[in-house]
Backbone as JSON, one array per atom type, in Angstrom:
{
  "sequence": "MTGLARKSFVLPGALALLALMHLPVAADISLPPESDAAARGLAIVEEMDRRDSGWGDAKADMRMILTNAAGDTSERELHLMMLEVTEANEGDWSLMTFDKPRDIQGTALLTHAHVGKPDDQWLYLPAVKRVKRISSSNKAGPFVGSEFAFEDLAAQEVGKYTYSWVKDEPCGALTCHVVERVPAYEGSGYTKQLVWIDTTDYLMRKTDYYDRKGALLKTLAFDGYAMYLGRIWRPGELEMVNHENGKKTRLVWKEYEFGTGLTENDFSTASLERAR",
  "N": [[-15.51, 16.87, -1.23], [-12.38, 18.52, -1.29], [-9.29, 18.68, -3.2], [-8.86, 16.17, -4.3], [-7.23, 14.11, -6.61], [-7.91, 14.13, -10.03], [-6.81, 13.68, -12.45], [-6.45, 12.37, -15.66], [-4.56, 9.84, -17.25], [-4.87, 8.4, -19.52], [-4.4, 8.83, -22.63], [-4.68, 9.41, -26.13], [-2.39, 8.47, -28.75], [-0.31, 10.98, -30.03], [-0.88, 12.84, -28.07], [-0.54, 11.47, -25.67], [2.22, 10.98, -25.76], [3.14, 13.62, -25.67], [2.25, 14.34, -23.13], [3.82, 12.67, -21.5], [6.3, 13.73, -22.03], [6.29, 15.96, -20.5], [6.35, 15.12, -17.92], [7.8, 15.11, -14.66], [11.34, 14.73, -14.31], [13.39, 12.47, -12.58], [15.81, 13.68, -10.36], [19.28, 13.87, -9.29], [19.75, 13.13, -5.89], [20.34, 15.05, -3.05], [21.08, 14.2, 0.01], [20.51, 14.76, 3.55], [23.24, 14.73, 5.97], [24.75, 11.65, 7.23], [25.06, 11.85, 9.91], [22.85, 13.16, 10.85], [20.42, 11.43, 11.44], [17.6, 11.4, 11.61], [16.68, 13.5, 9.91], [17.79, 12.63, 7.52], [16.55, 10.12, 7.13], [13.85, 10.95, 6.87], [14.05, 12.53, 4.55], [14.68, 10.62, 2.6], [12.36, 9.06, 2.51], [10.49, 10.99, 1.77], [11.39, 11.56, -0.79], [10.88, 9.12, -2.07], [8.09, 9.18, -1.92], [7.54, 11.47, -3.45], [8.24, 10.65, -6.02], [6.24, 8.88, -6.54], [3.89, 10.19, -7.13], [1.01, 11.8, -8.65], [-0.51, 9.97, -10.12], [-3.25, 9.76, -10.12], [-5.91, 7.96, -10.46], [-6.61, 4.43, -10.13], [-7.03, 0.99, -11.16], [-6.9, -2.51, -10.38], [-6.42, -6.04, -10.77], [-6.06, -9.01, -8.8], [-4.54, -11.94, -7.32], [-4.87, -13.61, -4.24], [-2.89, -15.6, -2.36], [-2.89, -17.93, 0.06], [-0.83, -19.52, 2.4], [-0.37, -22.1, 4.66], [1.33, -23.19, 7.72], [2.03, -25.81, 7.19], [2.39, -25.85, 4.5], [0.2, -26.03, 2.84], [-2.05, -24.62, 0.45], [-4.39, -22.02, -0.43], [-6.55, -20.16, -2.62], [-7.65, -16.87, -3.55], [-9.55, -14.54, -5.44], [-9.54, -11.13, -6.31], [-10.37, -7.63, -6.69], [-9.06, -4.3, -6.94], [-9.56, -0.88, -6.3], [-8.26, 2.42, -6.52], [-7.7, 5.73, -5.34], [-6.01, 8.7, -5.72], [-5.28, 11.08, -3.28], [-4.78, 14.42, -2.69], [-5.06, 16.34, -0.78], [-3.99, 18.2, 2.06], [-2.83, 16.52, 4.95], [-4.37, 14.31, 4.5], [-4.86, 10.97, 3.19], [-4.46, 8.5, 0.54], [-7.3, 6.81, -0.98], [-8.87, 3.59, -0.96], [-10.48, 0.66, -2.31], [-11.09, -2.59, -1.8], [-12.19, -5.61, -3.12], [-13.53, -8.87, -2.92], [-13.79, -11.47, -5.32], [-13.79, -14.24, -5.78], [-13.25, -17.2, -3.74], [-16.69, -18.48, -3.63], [-17.56, -18.37, -0.95], [-16.5, -16.1, 0.11], [-17.07, -14.13, -1.61], [-17.87, -10.85, -2.61], [-17.21, -9.67, -0.19], [-15.8, -6.75, 1.12], [-13.37, -4.16, 1.55], [-13.09, -0.91, 2.54], [-11.03, 1.91, 2.58], [-10.07, 4.98, 3.95], [-7.37, 6.82, 4.14], [-5.54, 8.72, 6.58], [-3.62, 11.47, 7.96], [-2.26, 12.11, 11.03], [-4.51, 11.4, 12.41], [-6.56, 8.51, 13.2], [-6.92, 6.11, 10.54], [-9.85, 5.75, 8.49], [-11.74, 2.86, 8.2], [-13.83, 0.45, 6.67], [-15.62, -2.58, 6.64], [-17.38, -4.66, 4.5], [-19.71, -7.19, 4.89], [-21.13, -9.59, 3.11], [-22.68, -11.83, 3.82], [-24.19, -11.16, 6.02], [-25.11, -8.81, 5.16], [-24.07, -6.33, 6.0], [-22.34, -3.35, 6.94], [-19.37, -2.97, 8.57], [-17.64, -0.98, 10.79], [-14.17, -0.6, 11.22], [-12.55, -0.46, 14.19], [-10.03, 1.57, 15.86], [-8.65, -0.01, 17.68], [-8.8, -2.5, 16.58], [-7.37, -2.53, 14.23], [-4.92, -3.74, 14.09], [-5.45, -6.35, 13.77], [-5.79, -9.48, 11.87], [-6.53, -9.44, 8.35], [-9.24, -10.85, 6.94], [-8.29, -13.55, 7.44], [-5.73, -13.54, 6.36], [-2.14, -12.86, 6.3], [-1.81, -10.2, 6.34], [-2.42, -7.28, 8.16], [-5.19, -5.1, 8.99], [-4.2, -2.48, 9.13], [-1.97, -2.63, 7.5], [-2.97, -2.45, 4.96], [-3.73, 0.09, 4.43], [-2.98, 3.31, 2.96], [0.41, 4.22, 3.06], [1.17, 6.87, 4.23], [3.5, 9.63, 4.37], [3.47, 11.29, 6.67], [2.48, 9.66, 8.69], [4.32, 8.44, 10.25], [7.36, 8.55, 12.24], [10.85, 8.98, 11.47], [14.09, 7.42, 10.97], [17.24, 7.21, 9.63], [19.11, 4.27, 9.15], [21.19, 2.72, 7.91], [23.05, 2.18, 4.83], [22.95, -0.51, 2.57], [23.77, -3.5, 0.63], [21.11, -4.84, -1.39], [20.1, -7.47, -2.81], [20.88, -7.16, -6.2], [21.07, -4.48, -5.97], [21.59, -1.36, -4.16], [20.43, -0.39, -0.98], [18.74, 2.09, 0.99], [18.31, 1.79, 4.41], [15.72, 2.37, 6.53], [14.33, 3.25, 9.6], [11.01, 3.31, 10.7], [8.55, 4.63, 12.82], [5.32, 4.06, 13.93], [3.09, 6.79, 14.18], [0.48, 6.9, 14.73], [-2.56, 5.96, 16.49], [-3.21, 2.75, 17.99], [-1.62, 0.96, 16.56], [-0.23, -2.23, 15.7], [2.44, -2.49, 15.78], [5.73, -1.79, 17.02], [7.78, -0.72, 15.64], [9.02, -0.37, 12.25], [11.23, -1.59, 9.78], [12.38, -0.39, 6.76], [13.41, -1.1, 3.44], [14.7, 0.76, 0.9], [15.42, 1.24, -2.41], [18.35, 2.79, -3.79], [18.37, 3.61, -6.38], [15.86, 3.84, -7.91], [14.24, 4.55, -5.85], [12.36, 2.74, -4.7], [10.27, 0.73, -2.66], [11.58, -2.16, -1.25], [11.62, -4.07, 0.75], [10.03, -4.75, 3.9], [10.32, -4.96, 7.35], [8.42, -5.93, 10.13], [7.92, -5.16, 13.48], [6.69, -6.48, 16.49], [4.53, -5.6, 19.32], [6.12, -6.22, 21.45], [8.59, -5.77, 20.55], [9.78, -7.69, 18.99], [10.75, -9.32, 15.92], [8.14, -9.73, 13.74], [6.86, -9.99, 11.15], [7.69, -10.12, 7.63], [7.64, -8.25, 4.71], [7.97, -8.64, 1.3], [8.76, -7.09, -1.81], [8.33, -7.52, -5.25], [9.06, -7.97, -8.8], [8.73, -5.46, -10.14], [7.2, -3.14, -12.4], [7.05, -0.56, -14.91], [4.68, 2.04, -15.36], [2.82, 4.44, -17.26], [5.09, 5.68, -18.06], [6.6, 6.45, -15.88], [5.66, 5.67, -13.36], [6.06, 3.26, -10.93], [5.07, -0.07, -10.16], [4.71, -2.92, -8.05], [4.77, -6.4, -9.04], [4.26, -8.46, -7.37], [3.6, -9.15, -3.97], [4.77, -10.44, -0.92], [3.96, -11.56, 2.2], [5.41, -12.72, 5.05], [4.9, -14.46, 7.99], [6.74, -14.69, 10.79], [6.21, -15.74, 13.21], [4.07, -17.62, 13.18], [4.58, -19.13, 10.94], [3.13, -18.88, 8.6], [2.2, -17.57, 5.34], [1.3, -14.96, 3.01], [0.63, -14.26, -0.32], [0.31, -11.69, -2.7], [-0.56, -11.42, -5.94], [-0.34, -9.49, -8.7], [-2.41, -8.93, -11.47], [-3.07, -7.03, -13.42], [-2.77, -3.55, -14.07], [-4.59, -0.55, -14.34], [-4.74, 2.83, -15.25], [-6.07, 6.16, -14.81], [-8.89, 5.8, -14.97], [-11.19, 7.14, -14.48], [-12.32, 7.17, -11.93], [-13.98, 8.53, -9.05], [-14.54, 10.35, -5.93], [-17.06, 9.43, -5.26], [-17.05, 6.76, -5.81], [-15.92, 5.65, -3.65], [-17.34, 5.63, -1.29], [-19.15, 4.75, 1.73], [-21.58, 3.76, 0.94], [-20.96, 2.69, -1.49], [-19.83, 0.27, -0.94], [-21.63, -1.91, -0.76], [-22.38, -2.23, -3.39], [-20.1, -2.98, -4.6], [-19.47, -5.37, -5.81]],
  "CA": [[-14.17, 16.97, -0.66], [-11.45, 19.14, -2.21], [-7.93, 18.15, -3.19], [-8.77, 14.84, -4.88], [-6.66, 14.14, -7.95], [-8.8, 13.55, -11.03], [-6.1, 13.76, -13.71], [-6.46, 11.13, -16.43], [-3.36, 9.63, -18.04], [-5.19, 7.6, -20.69], [-4.48, 9.78, -23.72], [-4.34, 8.76, -27.39], [-1.32, 8.84, -29.67], [0.66, 12.05, -29.8], [-1.18, 13.51, -26.81], [0.1, 10.71, -24.61], [3.65, 11.26, -25.84], [3.35, 14.98, -25.2], [2.07, 14.36, -21.68], [4.97, 12.04, -20.87], [7.44, 14.63, -22.15], [6.21, 17.0, -19.47], [6.42, 14.53, -16.59], [9.06, 15.48, -14.01], [12.43, 13.77, -14.4], [14.06, 12.31, -11.3], [17.13, 14.3, -10.31], [20.16, 13.36, -8.25], [19.26, 13.55, -4.59], [21.32, 15.45, -2.05], [20.47, 13.86, 1.29], [21.19, 15.25, 4.76], [24.38, 13.86, 6.35], [24.45, 10.47, 8.04], [25.06, 12.25, 11.33], [21.48, 13.59, 11.17], [19.68, 10.24, 11.0], [16.18, 11.7, 11.48], [16.48, 14.29, 8.7], [18.15, 11.79, 6.37], [15.47, 9.15, 6.95], [12.67, 11.65, 6.35], [14.31, 12.95, 3.17], [14.61, 9.43, 1.74], [10.95, 8.67, 2.36], [9.83, 12.06, 1.01], [11.75, 11.39, -2.2], [10.1, 7.99, -2.56], [6.71, 9.64, -2.07], [7.49, 12.42, -4.57], [8.31, 9.92, -7.29], [5.02, 8.09, -6.71], [2.74, 11.09, -7.11], [0.48, 12.21, -9.93], [-1.1, 8.87, -10.88], [-4.69, 10.03, -10.23], [-6.72, 6.84, -9.97], [-6.16, 3.18, -10.72], [-7.7, -0.28, -10.87], [-6.03, -3.67, -10.57], [-6.9, -7.36, -10.37], [-4.99, -9.76, -8.17], [-4.8, -13.19, -6.61], [-4.34, -13.74, -2.89], [-2.53, -17.0, -2.14], [-2.64, -18.18, 1.48], [-0.07, -20.73, 2.66], [-0.25, -22.34, 6.1], [2.65, -23.65, 8.17], [2.3, -27.12, 6.59], [2.6, -25.68, 3.07], [-1.06, -26.12, 2.11], [-2.41, -23.32, -0.08], [-5.73, -21.72, -0.94], [-6.48, -18.95, -3.41], [-8.77, -15.96, -3.67], [-9.42, -13.53, -6.49], [-10.12, -9.87, -5.88], [-9.98, -6.45, -7.46], [-8.75, -3.15, -6.11], [-9.67, 0.46, -6.88], [-7.49, 3.36, -5.73], [-7.85, 7.14, -5.68], [-4.97, 9.54, -5.12], [-5.81, 12.23, -2.57], [-3.68, 15.38, -2.54], [-5.37, 17.3, 0.28], [-3.07, 18.15, 3.19], [-3.19, 15.69, 6.1], [-5.22, 13.19, 4.08], [-4.16, 9.95, 2.44], [-5.19, 7.92, -0.58], [-8.44, 5.95, -0.7], [-8.85, 2.32, -1.69], [-11.62, -0.25, -2.13], [-10.68, -3.94, -2.16], [-13.39, -6.45, -3.17], [-13.26, -10.26, -3.28], [-14.64, -12.03, -6.36], [-13.82, -15.69, -5.59], [-14.34, -18.16, -3.98], [-18.05, -18.04, -3.34], [-17.81, -18.12, 0.47], [-16.01, -14.77, 0.48], [-17.45, -13.23, -2.7], [-18.58, -9.64, -2.22], [-16.57, -9.05, 0.97], [-15.09, -5.57, 0.61], [-12.73, -3.29, 2.53], [-12.93, 0.49, 2.11], [-10.07, 2.6, 3.44], [-9.74, 6.39, 3.77], [-6.18, 7.05, 4.96], [-5.39, 10.06, 7.13], [-2.38, 11.79, 8.64], [-2.53, 12.8, 12.28], [-5.65, 10.79, 13.08], [-6.71, 7.14, 12.71], [-7.56, 5.87, 9.25], [-11.21, 5.22, 8.48], [-11.85, 1.61, 7.45], [-15.11, -0.22, 6.79], [-15.65, -3.92, 6.05], [-18.72, -5.11, 4.14], [-19.87, -8.64, 5.0], [-22.36, -9.88, 2.36], [-23.49, -12.87, 4.45], [-25.13, -10.51, 6.93], [-25.47, -7.56, 4.5], [-23.79, -5.29, 6.99], [-21.07, -2.64, 6.89], [-18.77, -2.91, 9.91], [-16.52, -0.04, 10.91], [-13.03, -1.18, 11.92], [-12.09, 0.48, 15.21], [-8.58, 1.72, 15.97], [-8.09, -1.11, 18.46], [-8.84, -3.73, 15.78], [-6.63, -2.39, 12.97], [-3.77, -4.62, 14.11], [-5.93, -7.71, 13.55], [-5.6, -10.01, 10.51], [-7.57, -9.16, 7.37], [-9.88, -12.05, 6.39], [-7.48, -14.75, 7.56], [-4.42, -13.41, 5.72], [-1.08, -12.36, 7.17], [-1.88, -8.74, 6.3], [-3.31, -6.63, 9.11], [-5.96, -4.01, 8.39], [-3.38, -1.28, 8.99], [-1.03, -2.84, 6.39], [-3.65, -2.22, 3.7], [-3.98, 1.53, 4.27], [-1.88, 4.04, 2.33], [1.51, 4.49, 3.99], [1.5, 8.29, 4.05], [4.75, 10.03, 5.03], [3.23, 11.88, 7.99], [1.96, 8.7, 9.65], [5.44, 7.84, 10.96], [8.61, 9.26, 12.43], [11.85, 8.24, 10.71], [15.5, 7.5, 11.3], [18.1, 6.43, 8.74], [19.91, 3.29, 9.89], [22.4, 2.41, 7.16], [22.9, 1.75, 3.45], [23.53, -1.84, 2.43], [23.32, -4.2, -0.58], [19.84, -5.57, -1.36], [20.16, -8.14, -4.1], [21.83, -6.51, -7.1], [20.97, -3.04, -5.75], [21.93, -0.83, -2.84], [19.22, 0.15, -0.36], [18.69, 2.81, 2.24], [17.5, 1.14, 5.44], [15.14, 3.44, 7.34], [13.39, 2.84, 10.64], [9.85, 4.19, 10.85], [7.76, 4.31, 14.02], [3.96, 4.58, 13.74], [2.69, 7.92, 15.01], [-0.97, 6.82, 14.87], [-3.02, 5.12, 17.58], [-3.71, 1.41, 17.74], [-0.77, 0.12, 15.71], [0.27, -3.47, 16.27], [3.89, -2.52, 15.62], [6.53, -0.78, 17.7], [8.58, -0.07, 14.59], [9.2, -1.09, 11.0], [12.43, -1.27, 9.02], [12.06, -0.44, 5.33], [14.53, -1.06, 2.51], [14.32, 1.57, -0.26], [16.62, 1.22, -3.25], [18.94, 4.1, -4.05], [18.28, 3.89, -7.82], [14.53, 4.32, -8.26], [13.53, 4.85, -4.61], [11.24, 1.82, -4.58], [10.28, -0.13, -1.49], [12.0, -3.52, -1.58], [11.32, -4.98, 1.86], [9.65, -4.14, 5.17], [10.26, -5.81, 8.54], [7.47, -5.43, 11.11], [8.23, -5.59, 14.85], [5.45, -6.48, 17.28], [4.48, -4.69, 20.48], [7.19, -6.59, 22.37], [9.84, -5.43, 19.91], [10.33, -8.83, 18.26], [10.41, -9.37, 14.5], [6.9, -10.48, 13.56], [6.56, -10.29, 9.75], [8.5, -9.48, 6.6], [6.95, -8.06, 3.44], [8.9, -8.48, 0.18], [8.2, -6.52, -3.03], [9.05, -8.1, -6.37], [8.46, -7.87, -10.12], [8.3, -4.1, -10.47], [7.06, -2.74, -13.8], [6.76, 0.86, -15.03], [3.45, 2.45, -16.04], [2.72, 5.86, -17.56], [6.42, 6.21, -18.31], [7.35, 6.86, -14.69], [5.09, 5.14, -12.12], [6.42, 1.87, -10.72], [4.2, -0.88, -9.32], [5.2, -4.3, -7.92], [3.93, -7.47, -9.56], [3.99, -9.43, -6.33], [3.93, -8.89, -2.58], [4.7, -11.65, -0.09], [4.06, -11.3, 3.63], [5.76, -13.92, 5.8], [4.75, -14.33, 9.43], [7.8, -15.49, 11.41], [5.71, -16.32, 14.46], [3.22, -18.8, 12.96], [5.03, -19.87, 9.77], [2.22, -18.7, 7.47], [2.51, -16.46, 4.45], [0.27, -14.54, 2.06], [1.14, -13.61, -1.53], [-0.59, -10.94, -3.57], [-0.01, -11.42, -7.3], [-1.1, -8.52, -9.47], [-2.62, -9.34, -12.86], [-3.18, -5.92, -14.37], [-3.02, -2.21, -13.56], [-5.14, 0.45, -15.26], [-4.71, 4.17, -14.68], [-6.92, 7.13, -15.46], [-10.13, 5.11, -15.3], [-12.34, 8.01, -14.21], [-12.88, 7.01, -10.59], [-14.14, 9.74, -8.24], [-14.82, 10.06, -4.51], [-18.33, 8.72, -5.15], [-16.78, 5.33, -5.89], [-15.24, 5.25, -2.42], [-18.22, 5.95, -0.16], [-19.65, 3.55, 2.4], [-22.69, 3.23, 0.15], [-20.4, 1.93, -2.62], [-19.38, -1.05, -0.48], [-22.62, -2.95, -1.07], [-22.46, -2.44, -4.83], [-18.73, -3.16, -5.08], [-19.37, -6.59, -6.6]],
  "C": [[-13.23, 17.57, -1.69], [-10.12, 18.43, -2.16], [-7.8, 16.77, -3.78], [-8.24, 14.95, -6.3], [-7.6, 13.46, -8.92], [-8.13, 13.54, -12.41], [-6.1, 12.41, -14.41], [-5.21, 11.03, -17.28], [-3.63, 8.76, -19.26], [-5.44, 8.53, -21.86], [-4.06, 9.09, -25.01], [-3.09, 9.33, -28.03], [-0.38, 9.93, -29.22], [0.39, 12.78, -28.5], [-0.53, 12.8, -25.64], [1.59, 10.97, -24.59], [3.96, 12.64, -25.3], [3.24, 15.06, -23.68], [3.28, 13.77, -20.98], [6.19, 12.93, -20.95], [7.46, 15.68, -21.06], [6.21, 16.43, -18.07], [7.77, 14.88, -15.97], [10.09, 14.37, -14.09], [13.13, 13.71, -13.05], [15.47, 12.91, -11.36], [17.98, 13.61, -9.24], [19.73, 13.96, -6.91], [20.42, 13.89, -3.68], [20.67, 15.25, -0.68], [21.2, 14.53, 2.44], [22.29, 14.28, 5.19], [23.93, 12.69, 7.22], [24.39, 10.8, 9.53], [23.69, 12.74, 11.79], [20.53, 12.51, 10.67], [18.2, 10.53, 10.78], [15.9, 12.46, 10.19], [16.78, 13.46, 7.45], [17.05, 10.76, 6.08], [14.23, 9.78, 6.36], [12.87, 12.04, 4.89], [14.22, 11.78, 2.2], [13.17, 9.06, 1.46], [10.18, 9.73, 1.56], [10.16, 11.94, -0.47], [11.01, 10.21, -2.82], [8.66, 8.4, -2.82], [6.57, 10.59, -3.26], [7.46, 11.7, -5.91], [7.05, 9.11, -7.56], [3.78, 8.97, -6.65], [2.28, 11.38, -8.53], [-0.15, 11.11, -10.75], [-2.62, 8.94, -10.94], [-5.58, 8.97, -9.65], [-6.29, 5.58, -10.7], [-7.07, 2.03, -10.33], [-6.7, -1.41, -11.09], [-6.77, -4.93, -10.15], [-5.75, -8.1, -9.72], [-5.5, -11.06, -7.58], [-4.18, -13.1, -5.24], [-4.12, -15.23, -2.63], [-2.11, -17.17, -0.68], [-1.91, -19.51, 1.63], [0.06, -20.93, 4.16], [1.12, -22.93, 6.44], [3.03, -25.0, 7.58], [2.54, -27.04, 5.09], [1.36, -25.81, 2.23], [-1.49, -24.72, 1.66], [-3.89, -23.24, -0.44], [-5.65, -20.38, -1.64], [-7.78, -18.17, -3.4], [-8.49, -15.01, -4.82], [-10.14, -12.27, -6.04], [-9.7, -8.75, -6.81], [-9.88, -5.26, -6.54], [-8.94, -1.88, -6.91], [-8.97, 1.43, -5.95], [-7.69, 4.78, -6.24], [-6.78, 7.94, -4.95], [-5.62, 10.79, -4.51], [-4.65, 13.18, -2.27], [-3.94, 16.42, -1.45], [-4.43, 17.1, 1.46], [-3.67, 17.33, 4.33], [-4.2, 14.6, 5.77], [-4.39, 12.22, 3.26], [-5.03, 9.38, 1.33], [-6.31, 7.0, -0.11], [-8.33, 4.67, -1.5], [-10.1, 1.52, -1.36], [-11.21, -1.6, -2.69], [-11.88, -4.86, -2.05], [-13.03, -7.86, -3.64], [-14.29, -10.76, -4.29], [-14.83, -13.54, -6.22], [-12.97, -16.04, -4.38], [-15.68, -17.64, -3.46], [-18.25, -17.68, -1.87], [-17.32, -16.75, 0.94], [-16.39, -13.72, -0.56], [-18.26, -12.04, -2.18], [-18.04, -8.98, -0.97], [-15.69, -7.9, 0.48], [-14.55, -4.74, 1.76], [-12.52, -1.92, 1.92], [-12.03, 1.2, 3.1], [-9.92, 4.05, 3.0], [-8.56, 6.66, 4.7], [-6.11, 8.51, 5.4], [-3.98, 10.23, 7.68], [-2.75, 12.56, 9.91], [-3.76, 12.31, 13.02], [-5.84, 9.39, 12.5], [-7.36, 7.07, 11.34], [-9.0, 5.42, 9.47], [-11.24, 3.96, 7.63], [-13.2, 0.97, 7.75], [-15.05, -1.55, 6.06], [-17.1, -4.28, 5.77], [-18.75, -6.63, 4.14], [-21.18, -9.02, 4.32], [-23.25, -10.92, 3.03], [-24.53, -12.28, 5.38], [-25.59, -9.17, 6.38], [-25.27, -6.36, 5.43], [-22.42, -4.68, 6.75], [-20.56, -2.48, 8.32], [-17.6, -1.94, 9.91], [-15.41, -0.69, 11.72], [-12.5, -0.14, 12.91], [-10.57, 0.52, 15.26], [-7.95, 0.54, 16.68], [-8.05, -2.41, 17.67], [-8.01, -3.66, 14.5], [-5.38, -3.27, 12.91], [-4.16, -6.07, 13.84], [-5.76, -8.16, 12.11], [-6.8, -9.72, 9.62], [-8.01, -10.46, 6.71], [-8.95, -13.26, 6.34], [-6.12, -14.7, 6.9], [-3.39, -12.95, 6.74], [-0.94, -10.84, 7.09], [-2.84, -8.26, 7.38], [-4.09, -5.53, 8.39], [-5.08, -2.78, 8.17], [-2.36, -1.41, 7.86], [-1.64, -2.44, 5.05], [-4.05, -0.77, 3.48], [-2.77, 2.19, 3.63], [-0.85, 4.44, 3.38], [1.98, 5.93, 3.82], [2.72, 8.69, 4.89], [4.5, 10.49, 6.46], [2.7, 10.93, 9.04], [3.06, 8.08, 10.52], [6.5, 8.89, 11.3], [9.73, 8.37, 11.88], [13.26, 8.43, 11.26], [16.28, 6.62, 10.33], [18.98, 5.52, 9.58], [21.24, 3.04, 9.21], [22.04, 2.25, 5.68], [23.57, 0.39, 3.33], [23.06, -2.47, 1.12], [21.96, -4.86, -0.35], [19.68, -6.23, -2.72], [21.23, -7.49, -4.96], [21.89, -5.0, -6.89], [21.59, -2.66, -4.42], [20.67, -0.18, -2.27], [19.54, 1.02, 0.83], [17.83, 1.99, 3.21], [17.04, 2.23, 6.41], [14.19, 2.82, 8.37], [12.23, 3.84, 10.69], [9.01, 3.68, 12.03], [6.37, 4.89, 13.83], [3.64, 5.7, 14.72], [1.19, 7.93, 15.24], [-1.35, 5.83, 15.97], [-3.4, 3.72, 17.1], [-2.84, 0.53, 16.88], [-0.36, -1.14, 16.45], [1.78, -3.56, 16.25], [4.57, -1.43, 16.45], [7.37, -0.01, 16.7], [8.55, -0.95, 13.35], [10.54, -0.66, 10.41], [12.09, -1.42, 7.54], [13.35, -0.31, 4.52], [14.06, -0.37, 1.25], [15.55, 1.68, -1.15], [17.06, 2.65, -3.6], [18.86, 4.51, -5.52], [16.95, 4.53, -8.18], [13.69, 4.7, -7.05], [12.23, 4.05, -4.51], [11.39, 1.0, -3.31], [10.61, -1.55, -1.92], [11.65, -4.53, -0.48], [10.91, -4.17, 3.07], [9.64, -5.21, 6.25], [9.35, -5.15, 9.56], [7.8, -6.02, 12.49], [7.0, -5.43, 15.73], [5.57, -5.58, 18.51], [5.51, -5.04, 21.55], [8.57, -6.3, 21.78], [10.49, -6.56, 19.15], [9.9, -8.78, 16.8], [9.21, -10.28, 14.3], [6.7, -10.92, 12.11], [7.57, -9.58, 8.85], [7.68, -9.43, 5.32], [7.98, -7.8, 2.35], [8.15, -8.0, -1.06], [9.01, -7.04, -4.21], [8.33, -7.79, -7.68], [7.97, -6.49, -10.49], [8.22, -3.89, -11.98], [6.67, -1.26, -13.83], [5.49, 1.1, -15.84], [3.5, 3.96, -16.24], [4.08, 6.5, -17.8], [7.2, 6.6, -17.08], [6.83, 6.28, -13.38], [5.4, 3.65, -12.02], [5.4, 1.18, -9.81], [4.76, -2.3, -9.24], [4.24, -5.29, -8.54], [3.54, -8.47, -8.5], [4.42, -8.9, -4.96], [3.84, -10.2, -1.81], [4.95, -11.28, 1.36], [4.29, -12.62, 4.35], [5.66, -13.63, 7.28], [5.76, -15.26, 10.1], [7.33, -16.18, 12.67], [4.92, -17.6, 14.23], [3.59, -19.6, 11.71], [4.14, -19.74, 8.55], [2.69, -17.57, 6.58], [1.34, -16.18, 3.51], [0.93, -13.82, 0.91], [0.01, -12.88, -2.23], [0.07, -10.84, -4.93], [-0.91, -10.56, -8.16], [-1.2, -8.96, -10.92], [-2.54, -8.16, -13.82], [-3.42, -4.62, -13.62], [-3.61, -1.37, -14.68], [-5.15, 1.79, -14.55], [-5.64, 5.1, -15.47], [-8.26, 6.55, -15.87], [-11.38, 5.93, -14.99], [-12.98, 7.84, -12.85], [-12.95, 8.36, -9.87], [-14.41, 9.35, -6.79], [-16.13, 9.31, -4.32], [-18.16, 7.2, -5.21], [-16.16, 4.78, -4.61], [-16.03, 5.68, -1.18], [-18.64, 4.66, 0.51], [-20.81, 2.93, 1.64], [-22.17, 2.39, -1.02], [-19.96, 0.54, -2.22], [-20.35, -2.14, -0.93], [-22.75, -3.21, -2.56], [-21.09, -2.71, -5.44], [-18.59, -4.4, -5.94], [-19.58, -6.31, -8.08]]
}
């Protein structure tokens, strides 16, 4: 496959400094007028996407903390591999694998995101030693008992939605653009999503998900952002709250590594069984 980013950012000493000196610097953004809500919303999201490009490949460890309506919790440990894909109409690839506890160890989700057609997703179930393809009709379902749906775990490529700017408003100590995005792909469990993107660094701060009846179903909050490679921001924690059943799922990131040498061979269906 062509168009896959293979650039490594792990460079020693002066070479690393030199590389960072040549990274693009964010400029002041001139957005379309508020009267053109569609163009303004698209421009905001495109700027967010532009600032999050050029990272190549990455690995991370994380904890998944499940909390039920009564407040009882359980934890899982997993690791994630990601590959940036720059080919037109394609999205980034990811492979998420559970390490603990034993009853879920080895379970893995492989995702190839697309634009203009349904994402490809495969789930490996070690208990039956079988790779299961996730159909478009099942992507709205919960991922291994969490409050994240399968579609939530795919790369949120710009072309997968239509957009409309709603307003600017305070979000904590910052100001955020509030943008409505409507899934343009088949099988979504959502009629729309509202996203809060800060006006300073163009980072996602919150997402509200509305179900097929148009009611608020879930809210995803992003927290603990840290900068890597001198310009790439990543959150330290994600929390998805389900307003319908009172449950929530937290993803707490332990460590990010970039430029690890991952290639498309690490994201094949054959790689699912050896992901452990």
